[in-house]
Amino acid sequence: MLRIPDNYDNNRPYRLVFGFHWLGGNANSVVSQSYYGLLPLSNNSTIFVAPEGLNNGWANSGGEDVTFTDDMIRTIQNALCVDTAQVFSLGFSYGGGMSYALACARANVFRAVAIYSAGVISGCNGGNDPIAYLQAHGLSDNVLSISGGRAMRDRFVRNNGCTPASPPEPAQGSGTHTEFHYSGCSAGHPVVWYAFDGGHTPTPQDAGSNAAWLPQETWTFFTQFQGTTPTPGPSTTPTPGPSTTPTPGPSTPTPGPTTPTSPAGACRVTATVNAWNTGLTESITITNTGSSTVNGWSLVFTLPSGQTITSGWNASYSPSSGQVTARNASYNAAIAPNASVNIGFQANHTGNTARPASFALNGAACALA
């Protein structure tokens, strides 16, 4: 089930949220609960998807449900205007297990996950990369124990470089919940843990309240992350601030084989940097300005001295410094004429926050917007 915002505008990138159902549920179950309560909070800013699993579950045998998700993302991105830096997943019970499997296997695709009362029941292929992570679990859950939930949480506490801790939890019978934000996490990868006095439910309520608190907490968590184009406008003319597009100076390494003085090929690249202290993120939009579809691509650029990639999305990056090659993911290999793909990465820096001086797509120099 696909829910497109009212007054959808194909020139505006939208957040994309997957809501995975529980065992015995289905797509309609998620729709009937307004996508875990997020739909009324979205104010027509988000595309929602409620997939339906084989046998009304998410066994993910041989990774088939992760592949199904890859296929859904590719299909949706080919048909709609999706902000690829704002793809999210959440779910309850088996749906939470599936969201956990995606956190493990597709941390470079999903910006964040929210996991409600889940277990490692859809597997965890990979599970070593950081991702923004929210989890909630009931103290008296007799279906999937909170001890298992804590172990799931602790994996991403480690992956995200957070300071280990034993978060406080509410007392049995208190009818309350606790919220714990881990400290020391790597930039862009927070971990938040909610424990509540209750059982196996996606809609915990505190005593004396008739409203579930988890939808708003999840929505706040998801929407803290900025998209690639937070203000709709022409994608070819972003307005970076003074810290995002410093003019490359003499210290900027000269790219090797891309030859910046050669004529630009049939591509255009927009690169925007958001820097802080010793870290930065760089969002790169690649536009095919030629007359034929690009099938399979690699983008070569040289990072300024002192920058080292620590993680990325929508492409693989190698090596992590110097002259880097970004290669397409399985779902964004084709770029039709006048179409664009967005990729990006997070990096450490030693003071130089400039963007690369030039880019080459499949060996041809691109115009740099």
PDB file of C-alpha atoms in Angstrom, residues 91-261:
ATOM      1  CA  GLY A  91       7.753  -1.645  12.564  1.00  0.00           C
ATOM      2  CA  PHE A  92       6.349  -3.568  15.511  1.00  0.00           C
ATOM      3  CA  SER A  93       7.232  -7.145  16.524  1.00  0.00           C
ATOM      4  CA  TYR A  94       8.029  -8.986  13.249  1.00  0.00           C
ATOM      5  CA  GLY A  95       7.959  -5.604  11.506  1.00  0.00           C
ATOM      6  CA  GLY A  96      10.483  -4.351  14.035  1.00  0.00           C
ATOM      7  CA  GLY A  97      12.614  -7.403  13.339  1.00  0.00           C
ATOM      8  CA  MET A  98      12.465  -6.581   9.629  1.00  0.00           C
ATOM      9  CA  SER A  99      13.458  -2.969  10.290  1.00  0.00           C
ATOM     10  CA  TYR A 100      16.371  -4.327  12.340  1.00  0.00           C
ATOM     11  CA  ALA A 101      17.404  -6.533   9.412  1.00  0.00           C
ATOM     12  CA  LEU A 102      17.428  -3.428   7.212  1.00  0.00           C
ATOM     13  CA  ALA A 103      19.513  -1.547   9.783  1.00  0.00           C
ATOM     14  CA  CYS A 104      22.006  -4.404   9.612  1.00  0.00           C
ATOM     15  CA  ALA A 105      22.037  -4.863   5.826  1.00  0.00           C
ATOM     16  CA  ARG A 106      21.123  -1.438   4.418  1.00  0.00           C
ATOM     17  CA  ALA A 107      22.585   1.165   6.748  1.00  0.00           C
ATOM     18  CA  ASN A 108      23.840   3.002   3.656  1.00  0.00           C
ATOM     19  CA  VAL A 109      20.283   3.268   2.266  1.00  0.00           C
ATOM     20  CA  PHE A 110      18.114   3.999   5.323  1.00  0.00           C
ATOM     21  CA  ARG A 111      18.778   7.188   7.286  1.00  0.00           C
ATOM     22  CA  ALA A 112      17.222   5.845  10.478  1.00  0.00           C
ATOM     23  CA  VAL A 113      15.067   3.044  11.874  1.00  0.00           C
ATOM     24  CA  ALA A 114      12.532   2.816  14.699  1.00  0.00           C
ATOM     25  CA  ILE A 115      12.055  -0.618  16.254  1.00  0.00           C
ATOM     26  CA  TYR A 116       9.122  -1.460  18.495  1.00  0.00           C
ATOM     27  CA  SER A 117       9.082  -4.544  20.749  1.00  0.00           C
ATOM     28  CA  ALA A 118      11.149  -6.678  18.385  1.00  0.00           C
ATOM     29  CA  GLY A 119      13.660  -9.503  18.274  1.00  0.00           C
ATOM     30  CA  VAL A 120      16.308 -10.691  15.832  1.00  0.00           C
ATOM     31  CA  ILE A 121      13.696 -12.707  13.924  1.00  0.00           C
ATOM     32  CA  SER A 122      14.366 -11.472  10.385  1.00  0.00           C
ATOM     33  CA  GLY A 123      18.122 -11.963  10.669  1.00  0.00           C
ATOM     34  CA  CYS A 124      20.982  -9.496  10.692  1.00  0.00           C
ATOM     35  CA  ASN A 125      23.185  -9.770   7.626  1.00  0.00           C
ATOM     36  CA  GLY A 126      26.140  -7.448   8.111  1.00  0.00           C
ATOM     37  CA  GLY A 127      25.226  -5.441  11.159  1.00  0.00           C
ATOM     38  CA  ASN A 128      28.517  -3.571  11.477  1.00  0.00           C
ATOM     39  CA  ASP A 129      27.689  -0.146  10.051  1.00  0.00           C
ATOM     40  CA  PRO A 130      26.275   2.857  11.951  1.00  0.00           C
ATOM     41  CA  ILE A 131      22.711   4.075  11.466  1.00  0.00           C
ATOM     42  CA  ALA A 132      20.472   6.408  13.460  1.00  0.00           C
ATOM     43  CA  TYR A 133      18.580   4.081  15.768  1.00  0.00           C
ATOM     44  CA  LEU A 134      15.465   4.313  17.983  1.00  0.00           C
ATOM     45  CA  GLN A 135      14.089   1.373  19.946  1.00  0.00           C
ATOM     46  CA  ALA A 136      11.223   0.919  22.398  1.00  0.00           C
ATOM     47  CA  HIS A 137      10.419  -2.189  24.461  1.00  0.00           C
ATOM     48  CA  GLY A 138       8.070  -3.142  27.274  1.00  0.00           C
ATOM     49  CA  LEU A 139       9.359  -4.471  30.595  1.00  0.00           C
ATOM     50  CA  SER A 140       6.766  -7.251  30.742  1.00  0.00           C
ATOM     51  CA  ASP A 141       6.802  -8.253  27.051  1.00  0.00           C
ATOM     52  CA  ASN A 142       6.049 -12.000  27.114  1.00  0.00           C
ATOM     53  CA  VAL A 143       6.386 -12.459  23.323  1.00  0.00           C
ATOM     54  CA  LEU A 144       9.826 -10.987  22.653  1.00  0.00           C
ATOM     55  CA  SER A 145      11.731 -10.290  25.849  1.00  0.00           C
ATOM     56  CA  ILE A 146      13.207  -6.936  26.707  1.00  0.00           C
ATOM     57  CA  SER A 147      16.572  -8.617  27.337  1.00  0.00           C
ATOM     58  CA  GLY A 148      16.730  -9.469  23.642  1.00  0.00           C
ATOM     59  CA  GLY A 149      15.767  -5.896  22.838  1.00  0.00           C
ATOM     60  CA  ARG A 150      18.633  -4.603  24.947  1.00  0.00           C
ATOM     61  CA  ALA A 151      21.092  -6.816  23.049  1.00  0.00           C
ATOM     62  CA  MET A 152      19.775  -5.491  19.721  1.00  0.00           C
ATOM     63  CA  ARG A 153      20.190  -1.933  20.985  1.00  0.00           C
ATOM     64  CA  ASP A 154      23.715  -2.569  22.222  1.00  0.00           C
ATOM     65  CA  ARG A 155      24.874  -3.698  18.780  1.00  0.00           C
ATOM     66  CA  PHE A 156      24.140  -0.261  17.393  1.00  0.00           C
ATOM     67  CA  VAL A 157      25.475   1.487  20.474  1.00  0.00           C
ATOM     68  CA  ARG A 158      28.791  -0.135  19.466  1.00  0.00           C
ATOM     69  CA  ASN A 159      28.371   0.467  15.733  1.00  0.00           C
ATOM     70  CA  ASN A 160      27.551   4.129  16.294  1.00  0.00           C
ATOM     71  CA  GLY A 161      30.513   4.691  18.589  1.00  0.00           C
ATOM     72  CA  CYS A 162      28.302   5.676  21.526  1.00  0.00           C
ATOM     73  CA  THR A 163      29.453   5.570  25.125  1.00  0.00           C
ATOM     74  CA  PRO A 164      28.224   2.266  26.666  1.00  0.00           C
ATOM     75  CA  ALA A 165      25.655   2.724  29.403  1.00  0.00           C
ATOM     76  CA  SER A 166      22.954   0.930  31.376  1.00  0.00           C
ATOM     77  CA  PRO A 167      19.940   3.210  30.875  1.00  0.00           C
ATOM     78  CA  PRO A 168      17.492   3.605  33.763  1.00  0.00           C
ATOM     79  CA  GLU A 169      14.158   1.868  33.246  1.00  0.00           C
ATOM     80  CA  PRO A 170      10.789   2.401  34.941  1.00  0.00           C
ATOM     81  CA  ALA A 171       9.653   0.373  37.884  1.00  0.00           C
ATOM     82  CA  GLN A 172       7.173  -2.444  37.360  1.00  0.00           C
ATOM     83  CA  GLY A 173       3.691  -1.154  38.009  1.00  0.00           C
ATOM     84  CA  SER A 174       4.664   2.503  37.619  1.00  0.00           C
ATOM     85  CA  GLY A 175       2.726   2.938  34.390  1.00  0.00           C
ATOM     86  CA  THR A 176       5.469   5.175  33.021  1.00  0.00           C
ATOM     87  CA  HIS A 177       8.255   5.111  30.448  1.00  0.00           C
ATOM     88  CA  THR A 178      11.869   6.250  30.407  1.00  0.00           C
ATOM     89  CA  GLU A 179      13.814   7.869  27.586  1.00  0.00           C
ATOM     90  CA  PHE A 180      17.586   7.605  27.254  1.00  0.00           C
ATOM     91  CA  HIS A 181      19.810   9.330  24.685  1.00  0.00           C
ATOM     92  CA  TYR A 182      23.258   7.781  24.415  1.00  0.00           C
ATOM     93  CA  SER A 183      26.202  10.169  24.456  1.00  0.00           C
ATOM     94  CA  GLY A 184      29.362  10.129  22.371  1.00  0.00           C
ATOM     95  CA  CYS A 185      27.712   8.684  19.245  1.00  0.00           C
ATOM     96  CA  SER A 186      29.301   9.417  15.879  1.00  0.00           C
ATOM     97  CA  ALA A 187      27.892  12.439  14.092  1.00  0.00           C
ATOM     98  CA  GLY A 188      24.486  11.756  12.572  1.00  0.00           C
ATOM     99  CA  HIS A 189      24.043   8.399  14.322  1.00  0.00           C
ATOM    100  CA  PRO A 190      22.147   8.935  17.590  1.00  0.00           C
ATOM    101  CA  VAL A 191      20.770   6.035  19.609  1.00  0.00           C
ATOM    102  CA  VAL A 192      17.611   6.522  21.707  1.00  0.00           C
ATOM    103  CA  TRP A 193      16.179   3.837  23.994  1.00  0.00           C
ATOM    104  CA  TYR A 194      12.676   3.817  25.458  1.00  0.00           C
ATOM    105  CA  ALA A 195      11.624   1.324  28.125  1.00  0.00           C
ATOM    106  CA  PHE A 196       8.004   1.287  29.251  1.00  0.00           C
ATOM    107  CA  ASP A 197       5.980  -0.420  31.932  1.00  0.00           C
ATOM    108  CA  GLY A 198       3.895  -2.620  29.681  1.00  0.00           C
ATOM    109  CA  GLY A 199       3.746  -5.656  27.443  1.00  0.00           C
ATOM    110  CA  HIS A 200       3.916  -6.445  23.726  1.00  0.00           C
ATOM    111  CA  THR A 201       2.352  -3.397  22.089  1.00  0.00           C
ATOM    112  CA  PRO A 202       3.194  -0.749  19.465  1.00  0.00           C
ATOM    113  CA  THR A 203       1.088   1.880  21.252  1.00  0.00           C
ATOM    114  CA  PRO A 204       2.261   2.139  24.875  1.00  0.00           C
ATOM    115  CA  GLN A 205       0.478   4.699  27.034  1.00  0.00           C
ATOM    116  CA  ASP A 206       1.476   6.124  30.374  1.00  0.00           C
ATOM    117  CA  ALA A 207      -0.923   5.696  33.277  1.00  0.00           C
ATOM    118  CA  GLY A 208      -3.675   8.311  33.221  1.00  0.00           C
ATOM    119  CA  SER A 209      -3.141   9.101  29.540  1.00  0.00           C
ATOM    120  CA  ASN A 210      -5.406   8.059  26.673  1.00  0.00           C
ATOM    121  CA  ALA A 211      -2.816   8.769  23.967  1.00  0.00           C
ATOM    122  CA  ALA A 212       0.216   6.786  22.844  1.00  0.00           C
ATOM    123  CA  TRP A 213       3.465   8.736  23.180  1.00  0.00           C
ATOM    124  CA  LEU A 214       5.595   6.693  20.763  1.00  0.00           C
ATOM    125  CA  PRO A 215       4.346   8.124  17.412  1.00  0.00           C
ATOM    126  CA  GLN A 216       5.401  11.675  18.276  1.00  0.00           C
ATOM    127  CA  GLU A 217       8.751  10.506  19.636  1.00  0.00           C
ATOM    128  CA  THR A 218       9.418   8.573  16.436  1.00  0.00           C
ATOM    129  CA  TRP A 219       8.354  11.439  14.204  1.00  0.00           C
ATOM    130  CA  THR A 220      10.598  13.855  16.091  1.00  0.00           C
ATOM    131  CA  PHE A 221      13.480  11.405  15.770  1.00  0.00           C
ATOM    132  CA  PHE A 222      13.027  10.948  12.012  1.00  0.00           C
ATOM    133  CA  THR A 223      12.507  14.600  11.182  1.00  0.00           C
ATOM    134  CA  GLN A 224      15.650  15.821  12.955  1.00  0.00           C
ATOM    135  CA  PHE A 225      17.607  14.707   9.888  1.00  0.00           C
ATOM    136  CA  GLN A 226      17.888  17.218   7.080  1.00  0.00           C
ATOM    137  CA  GLY A 227      17.155  16.235   3.509  1.00  0.00           C
ATOM    138  CA  THR A 228      19.207  16.954   0.447  1.00  0.00           C
ATOM    139  CA  THR A 229      16.946  19.839  -0.555  1.00  0.00           C
ATOM    140  CA  PRO A 230      15.069  21.044   2.546  1.00  0.00           C
ATOM    141  CA  THR A 231      13.701  24.061   0.648  1.00  0.00           C
ATOM    142  CA  PRO A 232      12.013  23.099  -2.647  1.00  0.00           C
ATOM    143  CA  GLY A 233      13.504  24.866  -5.627  1.00  0.00           C
ATOM    144  CA  PRO A 234      15.456  24.277  -8.815  1.00  0.00           C
ATOM    145  CA  SER A 235      17.756  21.345  -8.141  1.00  0.00           C
ATOM    146  CA  THR A 236      20.480  22.900 -10.261  1.00  0.00           C
ATOM    147  CA  THR A 237      20.813  26.074  -8.216  1.00  0.00           C
ATOM    148  CA  PRO A 238      21.194  25.218  -4.518  1.00  0.00           C
ATOM    149  CA  THR A 239      22.122  28.041  -2.184  1.00  0.00           C
ATOM    150  CA  PRO A 240      24.928  26.738   0.029  1.00  0.00           C
ATOM    151  CA  GLY A 241      26.069  28.853   2.947  1.00  0.00           C
ATOM    152  CA  PRO A 242      29.539  30.267   3.217  1.00  0.00           C
ATOM    153  CA  SER A 243      30.861  27.204   5.032  1.00  0.00           C
ATOM    154  CA  THR A 244      29.429  24.732   2.543  1.00  0.00           C
ATOM    155  CA  THR A 245      31.140  25.817  -0.640  1.00  0.00           C
ATOM    156  CA  PRO A 246      34.539  27.290   0.181  1.00  0.00           C
ATOM    157  CA  THR A 247      36.516  28.269  -2.872  1.00  0.00           C
ATOM    158  CA  PRO A 248      39.229  25.667  -3.431  1.00  0.00           C
ATOM    159  CA  GLY A 249      42.616  27.266  -2.861  1.00  0.00           C
ATOM    160  CA  PRO A 250      46.127  26.334  -3.797  1.00  0.00           C
ATOM    161  CA  SER A 251      46.163  23.622  -1.140  1.00  0.00           C
ATOM    162  CA  THR A 252      43.327  21.712  -2.810  1.00  0.00           C
ATOM    163  CA  PRO A 253      44.891  18.589  -4.363  1.00  0.00           C
ATOM    164  CA  THR A 254      44.843  18.551  -8.128  1.00  0.00           C
ATOM    165  CA  PRO A 255      42.643  15.671  -9.348  1.00  0.00           C
ATOM    166  CA  GLY A 256      44.426  13.042 -11.384  1.00  0.00           C
ATOM    167  CA  PRO A 257      42.764  11.484 -14.377  1.00  0.00           C
ATOM    168  CA  THR A 258      39.690  13.729 -14.318  1.00  0.00           C
ATOM    169  CA  THR A 259      41.579  16.691 -15.899  1.00  0.00           C
ATOM    170  CA  PRO A 260      39.500  19.675 -14.747  1.00  0.00           C
ATOM    171  CA  THR A 261      40.439  21.761 -17.803  1.00  0.00           C
TER     172      THR A 261
END
